[in-house]
PDB file of C-alpha atoms in Angstrom:
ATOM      1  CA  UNK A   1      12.995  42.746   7.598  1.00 69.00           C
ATOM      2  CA  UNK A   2      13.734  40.791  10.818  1.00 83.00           C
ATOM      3  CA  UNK A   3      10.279  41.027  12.168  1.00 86.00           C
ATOM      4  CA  UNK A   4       8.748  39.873   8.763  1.00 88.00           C
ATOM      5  CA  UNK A   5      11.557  36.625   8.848  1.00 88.00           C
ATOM      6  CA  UNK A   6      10.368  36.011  12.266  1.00 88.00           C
ATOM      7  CA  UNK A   7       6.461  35.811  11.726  1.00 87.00           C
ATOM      8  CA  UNK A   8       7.765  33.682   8.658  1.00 88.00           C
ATOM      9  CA  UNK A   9       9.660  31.342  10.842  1.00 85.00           C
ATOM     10  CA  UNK A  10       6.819  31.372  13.685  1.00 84.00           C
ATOM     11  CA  UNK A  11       4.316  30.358  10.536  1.00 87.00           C
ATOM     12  CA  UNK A  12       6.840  27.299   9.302  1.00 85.00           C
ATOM     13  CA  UNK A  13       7.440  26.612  13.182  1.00 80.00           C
ATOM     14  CA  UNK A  14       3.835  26.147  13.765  1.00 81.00           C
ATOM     15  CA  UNK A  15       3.303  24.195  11.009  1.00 86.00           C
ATOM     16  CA  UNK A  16       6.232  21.575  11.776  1.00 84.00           C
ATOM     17  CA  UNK A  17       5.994  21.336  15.561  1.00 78.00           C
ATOM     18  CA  UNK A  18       8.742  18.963  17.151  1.00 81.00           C
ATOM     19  CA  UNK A  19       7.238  17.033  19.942  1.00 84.00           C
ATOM     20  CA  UNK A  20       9.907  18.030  22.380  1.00 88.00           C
ATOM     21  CA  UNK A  21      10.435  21.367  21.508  1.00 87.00           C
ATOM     22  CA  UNK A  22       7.927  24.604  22.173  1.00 87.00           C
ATOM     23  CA  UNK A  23       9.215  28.126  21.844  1.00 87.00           C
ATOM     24  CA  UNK A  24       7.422  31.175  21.386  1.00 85.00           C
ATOM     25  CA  UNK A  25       7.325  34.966  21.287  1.00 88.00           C
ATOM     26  CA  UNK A  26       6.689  36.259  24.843  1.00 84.00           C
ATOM     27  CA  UNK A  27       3.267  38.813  24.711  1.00 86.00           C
ATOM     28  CA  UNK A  28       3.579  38.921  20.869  1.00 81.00           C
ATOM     29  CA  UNK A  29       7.803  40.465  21.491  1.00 90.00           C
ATOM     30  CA  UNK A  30       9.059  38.935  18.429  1.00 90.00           C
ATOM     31  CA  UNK A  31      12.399  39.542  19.654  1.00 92.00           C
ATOM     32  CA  UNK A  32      12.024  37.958  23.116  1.00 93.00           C
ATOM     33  CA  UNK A  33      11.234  33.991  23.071  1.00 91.00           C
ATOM     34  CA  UNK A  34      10.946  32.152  25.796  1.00 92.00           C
ATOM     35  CA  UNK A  35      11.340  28.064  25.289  1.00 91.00           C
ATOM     36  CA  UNK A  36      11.495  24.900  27.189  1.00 92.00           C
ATOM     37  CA  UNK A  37      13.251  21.266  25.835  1.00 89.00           C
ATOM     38  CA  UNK A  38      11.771  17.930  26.928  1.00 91.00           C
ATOM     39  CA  UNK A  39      15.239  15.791  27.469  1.00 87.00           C
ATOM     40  CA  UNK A  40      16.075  13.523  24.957  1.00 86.00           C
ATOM     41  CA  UNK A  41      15.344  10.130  25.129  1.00 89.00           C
ATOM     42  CA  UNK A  42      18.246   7.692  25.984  1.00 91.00           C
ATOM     43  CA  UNK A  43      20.134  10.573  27.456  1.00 87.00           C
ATOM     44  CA  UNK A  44      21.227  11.556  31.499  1.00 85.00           C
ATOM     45  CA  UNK A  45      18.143  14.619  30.239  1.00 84.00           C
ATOM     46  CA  UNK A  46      15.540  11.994  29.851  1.00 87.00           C
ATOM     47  CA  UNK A  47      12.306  13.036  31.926  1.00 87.00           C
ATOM     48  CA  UNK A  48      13.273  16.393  32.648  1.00 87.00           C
ATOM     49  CA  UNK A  49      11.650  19.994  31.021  1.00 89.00           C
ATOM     50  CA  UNK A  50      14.411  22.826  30.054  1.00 90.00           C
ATOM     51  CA  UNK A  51      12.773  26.316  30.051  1.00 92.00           C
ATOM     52  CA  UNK A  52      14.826  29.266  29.098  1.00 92.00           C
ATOM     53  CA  UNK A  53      14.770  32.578  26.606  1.00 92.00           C
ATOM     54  CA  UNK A  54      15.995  33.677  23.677  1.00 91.00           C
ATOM     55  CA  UNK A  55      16.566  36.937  22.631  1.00 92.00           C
ATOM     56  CA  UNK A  56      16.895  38.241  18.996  1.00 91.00           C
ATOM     57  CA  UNK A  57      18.385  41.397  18.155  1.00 89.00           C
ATOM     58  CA  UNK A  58      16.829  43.863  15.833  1.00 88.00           C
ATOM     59  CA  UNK A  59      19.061  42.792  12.817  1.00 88.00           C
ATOM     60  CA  UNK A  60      18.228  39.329  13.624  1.00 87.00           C
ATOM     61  CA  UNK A  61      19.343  36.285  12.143  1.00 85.00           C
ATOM     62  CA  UNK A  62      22.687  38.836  11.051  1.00 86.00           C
ATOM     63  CA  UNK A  63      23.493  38.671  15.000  1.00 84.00           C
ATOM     64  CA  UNK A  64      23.413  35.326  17.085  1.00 83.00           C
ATOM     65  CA  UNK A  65      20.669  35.416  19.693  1.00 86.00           C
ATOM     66  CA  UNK A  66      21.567  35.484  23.191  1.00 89.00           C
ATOM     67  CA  UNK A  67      20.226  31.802  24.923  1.00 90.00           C
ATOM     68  CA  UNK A  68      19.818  31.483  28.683  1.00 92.00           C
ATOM     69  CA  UNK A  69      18.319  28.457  30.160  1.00 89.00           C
ATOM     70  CA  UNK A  70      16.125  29.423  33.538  1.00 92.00           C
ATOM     71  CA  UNK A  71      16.130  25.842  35.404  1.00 86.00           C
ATOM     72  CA  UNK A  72      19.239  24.059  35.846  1.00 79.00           C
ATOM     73  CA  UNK A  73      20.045  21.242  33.937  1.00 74.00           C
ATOM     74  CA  UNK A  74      23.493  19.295  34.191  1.00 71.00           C
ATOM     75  CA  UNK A  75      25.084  21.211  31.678  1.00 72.00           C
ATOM     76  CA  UNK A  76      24.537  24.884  31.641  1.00 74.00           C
ATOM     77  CA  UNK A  77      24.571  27.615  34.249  1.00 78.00           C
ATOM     78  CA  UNK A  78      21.267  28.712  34.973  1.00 81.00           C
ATOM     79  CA  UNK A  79      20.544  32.711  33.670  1.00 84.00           C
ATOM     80  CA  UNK A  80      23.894  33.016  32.426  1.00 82.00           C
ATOM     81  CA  UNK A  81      24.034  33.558  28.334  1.00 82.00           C
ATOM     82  CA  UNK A  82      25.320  30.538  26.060  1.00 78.00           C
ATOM     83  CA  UNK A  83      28.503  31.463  24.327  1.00 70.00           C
ATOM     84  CA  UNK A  84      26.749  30.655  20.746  1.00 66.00           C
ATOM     85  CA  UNK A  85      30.456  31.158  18.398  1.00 60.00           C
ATOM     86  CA  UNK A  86      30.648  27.358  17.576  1.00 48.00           C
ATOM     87  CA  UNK A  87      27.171  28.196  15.504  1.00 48.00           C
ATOM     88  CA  UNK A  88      29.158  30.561  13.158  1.00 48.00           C
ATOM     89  CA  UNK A  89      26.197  32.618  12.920  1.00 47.00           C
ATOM     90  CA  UNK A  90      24.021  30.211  11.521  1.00 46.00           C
ATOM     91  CA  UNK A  91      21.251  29.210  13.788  1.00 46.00           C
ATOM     92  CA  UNK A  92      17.905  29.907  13.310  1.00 46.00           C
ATOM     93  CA  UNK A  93      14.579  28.971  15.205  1.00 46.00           C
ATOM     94  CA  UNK A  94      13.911  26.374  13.104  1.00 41.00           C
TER      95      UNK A  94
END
């Protein structure tokens, strides 16, 4: 079931691309994204790229992803994972 929700999300993802967002499945991993962030506008992350992975577990969207961010970035620690509990287990990739 996770796998089919996935392609499902990649379809509607696809279709409604935000300009300053890309994430995909790494080599066709559905479970393994990698992403990167343009920095908002107006913000101390204006003009920089964010690039970083995101890993969903087999009974994805039941358990959060882990997040890591790659490139440093003023506000998290680079390849350490994003303590995701403020979510409440409701994020999805889109």
């Amino acid at each position: 079931m996770s796998q089919a929700r996935i392609k499902n999300e990649i379809k509607l993802m696809t279709e409604n691309h935000p300009d300053d967002l890309f994430a995909y499945p790494l080599d066709n991993d559905y479970f393994n994204w990698h992403f990167t962030i343009k920095g908002a506008k107006n913000s101390d992350f204006e003009g920089g790229f964010y690039h970083g992975n995101l890993h969903l577990e087999n009974n994805y969207p039941e358990t959060q992803p882990s997040v890591q961010f790659f490139n440093p970035n003023g506000r998290f620690q680079p390849n350490t994972t994003l303590c995701l509990n403020i979510l409440n287990n409701k994020l999805i990739l889109i």
